GROMACS .gro file of C-alpha atoms in nm:
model
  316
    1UNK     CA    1   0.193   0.758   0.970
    2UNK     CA    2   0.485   0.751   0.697
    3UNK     CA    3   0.799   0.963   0.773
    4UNK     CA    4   0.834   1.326   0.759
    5UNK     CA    5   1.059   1.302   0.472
    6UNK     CA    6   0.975   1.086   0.188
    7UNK     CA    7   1.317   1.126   0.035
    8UNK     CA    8   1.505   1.005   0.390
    9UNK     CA    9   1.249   0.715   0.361
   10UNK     CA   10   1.397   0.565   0.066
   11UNK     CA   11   1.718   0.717   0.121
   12UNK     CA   12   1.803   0.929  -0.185
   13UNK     CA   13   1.862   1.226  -0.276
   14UNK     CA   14   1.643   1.502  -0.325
   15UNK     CA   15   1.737   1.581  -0.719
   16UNK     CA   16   1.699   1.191  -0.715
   17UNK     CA   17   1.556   1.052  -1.106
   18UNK     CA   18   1.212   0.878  -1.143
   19UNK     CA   19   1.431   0.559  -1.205
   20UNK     CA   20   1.647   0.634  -0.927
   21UNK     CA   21   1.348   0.641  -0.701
   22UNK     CA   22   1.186   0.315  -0.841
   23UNK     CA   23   1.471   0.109  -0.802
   24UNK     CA   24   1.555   0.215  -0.406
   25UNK     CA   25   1.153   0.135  -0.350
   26UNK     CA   26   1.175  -0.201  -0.529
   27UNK     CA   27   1.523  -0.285  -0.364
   28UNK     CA   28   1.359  -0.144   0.035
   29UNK     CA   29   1.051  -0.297  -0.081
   30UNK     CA   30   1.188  -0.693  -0.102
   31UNK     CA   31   1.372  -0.639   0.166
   32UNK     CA   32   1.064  -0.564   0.399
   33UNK     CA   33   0.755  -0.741   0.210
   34UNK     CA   34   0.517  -0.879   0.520
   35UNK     CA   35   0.545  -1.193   0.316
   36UNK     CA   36   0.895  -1.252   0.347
   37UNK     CA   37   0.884  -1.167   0.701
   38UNK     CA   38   0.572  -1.306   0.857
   39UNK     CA   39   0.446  -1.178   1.188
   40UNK     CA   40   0.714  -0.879   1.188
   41UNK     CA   41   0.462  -0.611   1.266
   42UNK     CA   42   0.794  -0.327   1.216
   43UNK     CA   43   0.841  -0.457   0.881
   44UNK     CA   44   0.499  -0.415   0.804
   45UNK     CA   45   0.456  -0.115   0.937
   46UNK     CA   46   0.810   0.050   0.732
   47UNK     CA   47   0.666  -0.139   0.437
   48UNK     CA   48   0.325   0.101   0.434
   49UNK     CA   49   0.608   0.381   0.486
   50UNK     CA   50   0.798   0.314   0.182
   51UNK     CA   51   0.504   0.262   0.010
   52UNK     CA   52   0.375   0.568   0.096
   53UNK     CA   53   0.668   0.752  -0.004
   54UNK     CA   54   0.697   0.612  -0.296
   55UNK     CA   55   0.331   0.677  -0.445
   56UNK     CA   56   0.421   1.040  -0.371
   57UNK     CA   57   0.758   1.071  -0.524
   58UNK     CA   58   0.702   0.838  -0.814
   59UNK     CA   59   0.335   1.123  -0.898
   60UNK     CA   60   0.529   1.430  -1.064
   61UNK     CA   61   0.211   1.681  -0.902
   62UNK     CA   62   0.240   1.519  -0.595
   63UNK     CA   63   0.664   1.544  -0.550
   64UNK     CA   64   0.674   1.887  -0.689
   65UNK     CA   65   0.396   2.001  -0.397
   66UNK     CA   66   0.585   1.788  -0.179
   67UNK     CA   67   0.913   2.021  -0.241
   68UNK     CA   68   0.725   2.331  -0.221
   69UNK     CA   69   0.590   2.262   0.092
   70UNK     CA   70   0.188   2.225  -0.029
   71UNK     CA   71   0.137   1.886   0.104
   72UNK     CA   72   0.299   1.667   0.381
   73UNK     CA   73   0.457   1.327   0.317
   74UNK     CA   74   0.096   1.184   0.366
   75UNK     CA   75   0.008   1.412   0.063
   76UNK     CA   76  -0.233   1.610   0.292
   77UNK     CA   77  -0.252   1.987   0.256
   78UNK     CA   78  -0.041   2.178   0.460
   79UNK     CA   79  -0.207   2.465   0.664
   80UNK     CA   80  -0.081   2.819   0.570
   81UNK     CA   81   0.078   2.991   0.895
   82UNK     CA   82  -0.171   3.240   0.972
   83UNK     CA   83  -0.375   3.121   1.251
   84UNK     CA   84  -0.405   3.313   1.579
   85UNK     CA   85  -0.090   3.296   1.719
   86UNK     CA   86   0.058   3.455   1.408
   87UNK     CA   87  -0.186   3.768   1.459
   88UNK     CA   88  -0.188   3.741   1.862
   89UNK     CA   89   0.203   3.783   1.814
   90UNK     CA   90   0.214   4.022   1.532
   91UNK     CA   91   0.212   4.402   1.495
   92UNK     CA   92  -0.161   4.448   1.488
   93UNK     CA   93  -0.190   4.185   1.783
   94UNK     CA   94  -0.398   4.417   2.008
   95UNK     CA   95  -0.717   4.422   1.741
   96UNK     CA   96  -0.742   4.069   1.832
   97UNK     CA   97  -0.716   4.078   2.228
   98UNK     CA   98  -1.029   4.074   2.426
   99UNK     CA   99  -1.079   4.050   2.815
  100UNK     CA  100  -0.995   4.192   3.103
  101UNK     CA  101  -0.721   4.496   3.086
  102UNK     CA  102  -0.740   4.444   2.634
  103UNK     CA  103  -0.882   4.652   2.413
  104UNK     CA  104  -1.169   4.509   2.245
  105UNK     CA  105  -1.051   4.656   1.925
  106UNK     CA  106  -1.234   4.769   1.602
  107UNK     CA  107  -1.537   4.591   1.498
  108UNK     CA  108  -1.448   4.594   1.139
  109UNK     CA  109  -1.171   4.312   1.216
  110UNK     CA  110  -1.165   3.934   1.219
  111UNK     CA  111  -1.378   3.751   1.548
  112UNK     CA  112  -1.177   3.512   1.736
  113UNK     CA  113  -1.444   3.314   1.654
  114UNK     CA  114  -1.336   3.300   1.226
  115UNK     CA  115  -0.986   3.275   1.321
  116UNK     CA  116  -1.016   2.971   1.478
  117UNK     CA  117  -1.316   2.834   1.260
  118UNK     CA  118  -1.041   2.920   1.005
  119UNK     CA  119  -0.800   2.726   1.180
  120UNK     CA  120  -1.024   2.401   1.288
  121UNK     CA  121  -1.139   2.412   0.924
  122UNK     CA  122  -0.781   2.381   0.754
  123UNK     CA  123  -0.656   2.101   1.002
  124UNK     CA  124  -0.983   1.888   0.910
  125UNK     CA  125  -0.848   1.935   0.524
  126UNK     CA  126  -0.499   1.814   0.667
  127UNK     CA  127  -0.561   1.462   0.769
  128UNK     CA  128  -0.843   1.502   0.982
  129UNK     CA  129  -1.204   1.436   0.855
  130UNK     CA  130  -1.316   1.620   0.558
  131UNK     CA  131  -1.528   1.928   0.574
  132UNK     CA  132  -1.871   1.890   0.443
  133UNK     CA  133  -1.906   1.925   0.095
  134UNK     CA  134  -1.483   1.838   0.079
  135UNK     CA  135  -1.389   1.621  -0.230
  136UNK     CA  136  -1.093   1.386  -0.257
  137UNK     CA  137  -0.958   1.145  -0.473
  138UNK     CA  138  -0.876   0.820  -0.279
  139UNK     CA  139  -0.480   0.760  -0.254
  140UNK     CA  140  -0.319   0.488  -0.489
  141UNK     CA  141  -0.212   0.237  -0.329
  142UNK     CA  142   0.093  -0.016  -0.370
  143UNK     CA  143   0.108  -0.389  -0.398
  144UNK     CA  144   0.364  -0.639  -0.568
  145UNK     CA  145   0.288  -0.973  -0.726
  146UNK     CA  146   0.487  -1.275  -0.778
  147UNK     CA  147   0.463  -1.453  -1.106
  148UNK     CA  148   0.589  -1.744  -1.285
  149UNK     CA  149   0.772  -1.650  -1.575
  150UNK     CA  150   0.556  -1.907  -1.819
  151UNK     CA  151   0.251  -1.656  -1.699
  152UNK     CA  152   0.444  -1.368  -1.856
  153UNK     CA  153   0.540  -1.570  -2.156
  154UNK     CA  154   0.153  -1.676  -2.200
  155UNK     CA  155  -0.057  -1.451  -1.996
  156UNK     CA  156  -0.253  -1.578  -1.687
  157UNK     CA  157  -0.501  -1.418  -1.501
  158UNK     CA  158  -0.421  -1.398  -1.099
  159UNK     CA  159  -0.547  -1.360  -0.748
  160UNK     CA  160  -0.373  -1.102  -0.519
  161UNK     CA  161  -0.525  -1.119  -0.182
  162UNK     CA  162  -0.547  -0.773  -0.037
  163UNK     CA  163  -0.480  -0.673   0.374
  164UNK     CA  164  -0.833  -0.526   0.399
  165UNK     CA  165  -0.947  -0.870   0.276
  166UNK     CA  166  -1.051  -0.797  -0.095
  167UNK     CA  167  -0.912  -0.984  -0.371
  168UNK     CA  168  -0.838  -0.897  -0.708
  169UNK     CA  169  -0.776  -1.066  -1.039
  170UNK     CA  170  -0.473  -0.949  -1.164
  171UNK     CA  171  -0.444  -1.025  -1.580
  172UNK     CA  172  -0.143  -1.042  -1.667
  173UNK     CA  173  -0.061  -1.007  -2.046
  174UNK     CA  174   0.194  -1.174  -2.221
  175UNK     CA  175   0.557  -0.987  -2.260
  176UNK     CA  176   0.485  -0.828  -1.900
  177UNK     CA  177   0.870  -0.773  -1.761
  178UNK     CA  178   1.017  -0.806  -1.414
  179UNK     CA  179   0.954  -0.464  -1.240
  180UNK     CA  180   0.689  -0.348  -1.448
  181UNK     CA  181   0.374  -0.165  -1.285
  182UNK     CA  182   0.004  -0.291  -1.395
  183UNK     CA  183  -0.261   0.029  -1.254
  184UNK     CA  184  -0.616  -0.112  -1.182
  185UNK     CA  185  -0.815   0.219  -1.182
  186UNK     CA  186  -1.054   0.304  -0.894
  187UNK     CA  187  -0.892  -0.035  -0.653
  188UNK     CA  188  -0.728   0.202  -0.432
  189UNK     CA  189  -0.848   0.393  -0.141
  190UNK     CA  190  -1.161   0.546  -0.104
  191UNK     CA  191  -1.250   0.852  -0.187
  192UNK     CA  192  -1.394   1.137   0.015
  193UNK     CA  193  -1.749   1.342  -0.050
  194UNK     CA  194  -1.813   1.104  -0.324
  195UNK     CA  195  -1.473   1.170  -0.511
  196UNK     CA  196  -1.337   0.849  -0.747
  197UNK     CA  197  -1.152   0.586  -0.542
  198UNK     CA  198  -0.758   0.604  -0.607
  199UNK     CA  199  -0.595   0.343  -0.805
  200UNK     CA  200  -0.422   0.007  -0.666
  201UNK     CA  201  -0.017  -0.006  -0.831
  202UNK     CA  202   0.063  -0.373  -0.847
  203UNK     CA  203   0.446  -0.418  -0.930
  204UNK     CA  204   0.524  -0.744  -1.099
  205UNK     CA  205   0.826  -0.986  -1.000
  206UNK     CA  206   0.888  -1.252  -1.238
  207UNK     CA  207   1.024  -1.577  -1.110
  208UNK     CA  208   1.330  -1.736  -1.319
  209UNK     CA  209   1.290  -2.030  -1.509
  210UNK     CA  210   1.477  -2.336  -1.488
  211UNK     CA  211   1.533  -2.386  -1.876
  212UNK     CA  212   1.392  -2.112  -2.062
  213UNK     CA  213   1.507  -1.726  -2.083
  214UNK     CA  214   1.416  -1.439  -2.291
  215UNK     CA  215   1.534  -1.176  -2.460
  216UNK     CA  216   1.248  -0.957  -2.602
  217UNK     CA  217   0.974  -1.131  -2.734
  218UNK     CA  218   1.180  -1.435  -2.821
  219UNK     CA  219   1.240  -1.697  -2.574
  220UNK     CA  220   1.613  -1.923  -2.562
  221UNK     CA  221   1.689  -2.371  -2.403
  222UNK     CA  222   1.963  -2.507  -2.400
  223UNK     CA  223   1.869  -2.822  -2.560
  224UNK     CA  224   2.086  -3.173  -2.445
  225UNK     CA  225   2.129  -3.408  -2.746
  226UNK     CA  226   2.303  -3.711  -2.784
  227UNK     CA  227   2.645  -3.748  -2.960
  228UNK     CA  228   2.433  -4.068  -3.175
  229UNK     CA  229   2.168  -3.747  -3.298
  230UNK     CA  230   2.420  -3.463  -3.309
  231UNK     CA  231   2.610  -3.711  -3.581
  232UNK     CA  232   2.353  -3.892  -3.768
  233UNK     CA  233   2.055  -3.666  -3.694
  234UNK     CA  234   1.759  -3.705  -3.544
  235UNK     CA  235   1.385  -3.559  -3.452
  236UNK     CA  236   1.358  -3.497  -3.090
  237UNK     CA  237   1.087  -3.343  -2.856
  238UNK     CA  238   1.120  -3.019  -2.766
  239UNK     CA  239   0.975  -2.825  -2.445
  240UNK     CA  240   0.769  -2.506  -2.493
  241UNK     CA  241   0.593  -2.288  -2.287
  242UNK     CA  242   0.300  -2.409  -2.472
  243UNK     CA  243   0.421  -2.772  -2.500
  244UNK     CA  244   0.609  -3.003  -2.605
  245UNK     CA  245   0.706  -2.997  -3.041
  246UNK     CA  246   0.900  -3.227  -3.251
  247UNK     CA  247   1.177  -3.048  -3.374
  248UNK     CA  248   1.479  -3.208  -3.653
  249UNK     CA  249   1.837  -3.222  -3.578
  250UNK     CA  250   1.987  -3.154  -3.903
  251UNK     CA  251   2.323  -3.481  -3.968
  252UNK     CA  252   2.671  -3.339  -3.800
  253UNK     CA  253   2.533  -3.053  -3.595
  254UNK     CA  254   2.761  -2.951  -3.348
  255UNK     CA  255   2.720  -2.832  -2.982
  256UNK     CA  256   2.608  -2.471  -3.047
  257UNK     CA  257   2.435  -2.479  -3.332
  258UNK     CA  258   2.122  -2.289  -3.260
  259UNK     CA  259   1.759  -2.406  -3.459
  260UNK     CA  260   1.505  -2.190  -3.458
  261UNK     CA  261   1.093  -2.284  -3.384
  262UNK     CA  262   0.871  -1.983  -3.524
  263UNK     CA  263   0.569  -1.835  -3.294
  264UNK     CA  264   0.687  -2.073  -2.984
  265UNK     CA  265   0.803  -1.739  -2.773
  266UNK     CA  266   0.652  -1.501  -2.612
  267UNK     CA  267   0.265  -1.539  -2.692
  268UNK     CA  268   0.161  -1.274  -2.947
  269UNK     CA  269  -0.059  -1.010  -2.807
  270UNK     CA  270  -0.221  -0.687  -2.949
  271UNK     CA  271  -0.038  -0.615  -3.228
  272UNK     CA  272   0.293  -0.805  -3.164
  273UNK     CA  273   0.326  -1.123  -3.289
  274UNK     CA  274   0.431  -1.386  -3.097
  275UNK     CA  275   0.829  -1.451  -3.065
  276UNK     CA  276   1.062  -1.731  -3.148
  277UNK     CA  277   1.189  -2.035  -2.948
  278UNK     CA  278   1.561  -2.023  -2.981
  279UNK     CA  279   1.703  -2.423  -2.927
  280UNK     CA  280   2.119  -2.413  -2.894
  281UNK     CA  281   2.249  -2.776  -2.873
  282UNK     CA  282   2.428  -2.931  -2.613
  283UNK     CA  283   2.599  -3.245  -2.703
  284UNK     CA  284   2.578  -3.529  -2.433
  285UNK     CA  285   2.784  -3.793  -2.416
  286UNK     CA  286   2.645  -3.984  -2.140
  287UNK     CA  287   2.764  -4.331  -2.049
  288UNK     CA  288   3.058  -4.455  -2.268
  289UNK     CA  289   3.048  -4.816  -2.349
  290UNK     CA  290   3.320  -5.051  -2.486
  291UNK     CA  291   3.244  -5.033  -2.826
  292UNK     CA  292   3.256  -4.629  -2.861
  293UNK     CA  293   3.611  -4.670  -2.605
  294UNK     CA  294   3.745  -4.909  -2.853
  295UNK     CA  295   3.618  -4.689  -3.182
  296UNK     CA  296   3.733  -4.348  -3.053
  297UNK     CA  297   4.077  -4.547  -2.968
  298UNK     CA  298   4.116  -4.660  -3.368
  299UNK     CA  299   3.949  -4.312  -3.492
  300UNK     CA  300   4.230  -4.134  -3.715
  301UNK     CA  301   4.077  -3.805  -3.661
  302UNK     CA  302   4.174  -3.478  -3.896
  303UNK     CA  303   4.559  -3.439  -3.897
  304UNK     CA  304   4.620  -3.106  -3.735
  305UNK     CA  305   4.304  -3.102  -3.587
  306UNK     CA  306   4.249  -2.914  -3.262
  307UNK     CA  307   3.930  -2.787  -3.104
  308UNK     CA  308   4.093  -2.492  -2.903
  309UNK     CA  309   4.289  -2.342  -3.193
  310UNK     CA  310   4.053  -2.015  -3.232
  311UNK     CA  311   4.087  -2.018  -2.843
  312UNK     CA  312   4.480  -2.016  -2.840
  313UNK     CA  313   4.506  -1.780  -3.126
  314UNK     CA  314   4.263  -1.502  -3.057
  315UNK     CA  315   4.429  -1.491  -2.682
  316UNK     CA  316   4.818  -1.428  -2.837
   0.00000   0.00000   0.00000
């Protein structure tokens, strides 16, 4: 069963901001995903927990029942305090006593009988089974997904094994961003007296890439030329994330000269086109040979020349 106290279980405050609360679940969440630590059955277990506490703070009904005491931290009604021992202790508690030595009291008051009916009644609506005729949405329920971050760049379509053995294909459409939240309506838990199943919340982790990162819909390489192209120019091959392209070095380009490639970003989906593929130049030198020792020896370079003169000067 999750804590008593959502708010302890991901340790923030109670004024805490919907942000606020996403990024302590994400952060608690990492740290105690069954898959990064297999066969620890307390992991697992505080994993459901901050799950749990996080479908109900993150659902704006659900927290502000929460604070007003509606619903427990397993988003289960809360029974009002009137049961029998409120009226066997209050001022009126003889109208309710029967037995030896009691007084049987008047006959136009409540039967022990509908007192506790009442009170078996409300404790089925708290957790227990559901009275007949009782309606309930099933309870969303929370998953994350590892992606590669060319699947986010070109959309993929994934498999996301669930603990009660289902699977489900995940699509995931192009721009997606680490963190993000895809709902798949009516995957959740099941609902009671034929009420709609909840939904299942899959949070999305994108996996860095070795050469490529983006900014928006555009994507960014740093891409290694030779000094030979960088001077003379050249066409070269070019990685994208939706293969390779032949791309020209324009004569003299210099390391950091950036060249643009239209529509090789982030695919275009909906109504957003698709980004650009940013390529800034490194210059290699790679292995030196005699000839370019003995050339760069005779080279009468620029008098007055110096590389690091913007450096020097903008750090006076």
């Amino acid at each position: 069963m999750p804590g008593n106290d959502p708010y302890a279980t991901l340790g923030v405050k109670r004024d805490a901001s919907a942000d606020e609360i996403r990024r302590a679940y994400r952060a608690l969440a990492k740290r105690h995903h069954p898959d990064l630590n297999p066969g620890d059955a307390a992991a697992e277990a505080r994993f459901k927990d901050i799950a749990a506490a996080a479908d109900l703070l993150e659902d704006a009904d659900k927290r502000a029942r929460f604070d007003r005491g509606e619903i427990d931290a397993t988003g289960a009604p809360v029974p009002e305090r009137s049961f029998y021992r409120g009226y066997a202790e209050g001022d009126g508690a003889a109208r309710y006593r029967g037995g030896r030595g009691g007084d049987a009291g008047d006959s136009d008051g409540p039967e022990l009988g509908d007192i506790f009916g009442e009170f078996f009644n409300r404790q089925a609506g708290a957790g227990g089974r559901a009275g007949a005729g009782m309606r309930m949405r099933g309870r969303d329920q929370r998953y994350e997904l590892g992606v590669d971050f060319l699947d986010t760049v070109n959309g993929a379509t994934r498999r996301l094994g669930l603990p009660d053995g289902r699977d489900l294909d995940v699509v995931i459409p192009p721009g997606i961003e680490d963190g993000q939240v895809l709902r798949l309506r009516g995957q959740g838990g099941a609902g009671a007296g034929g009420a709609p199943a909840g939904d299942a919340l899959i949070t999305i982790g994108v996996f860095p890439h070795p050469f490529f990162r983006r900014e928006g819909a555009d994507l960014h390489v740093a891409l290694p030329v030779s000094l030979r192209e960088a001077v003379l120019g050249a066409k070269v091959t070019v990685p994208t994330p939706r293969g390779p392209v032949a791309m020209t070095i324009p004569p003299h380009s210099d390391a950091g000269r950036q060249l643009r490639l239209r529509g090789r970003g982030v695919a275009a989906h909906g109504k957003q086109a698709a980004g650009d593929l940013y390529a800034t130049l490194q210059v290699v030198i790679g292995p030196v040979d005699a000839s370019l020792e003995a050339f760069l020896k005779d080279w009468a370079a620029a008098p007055g020349e110096d590389p690091r003169a913007a450096m020097l000067e903008a750090t006076q």
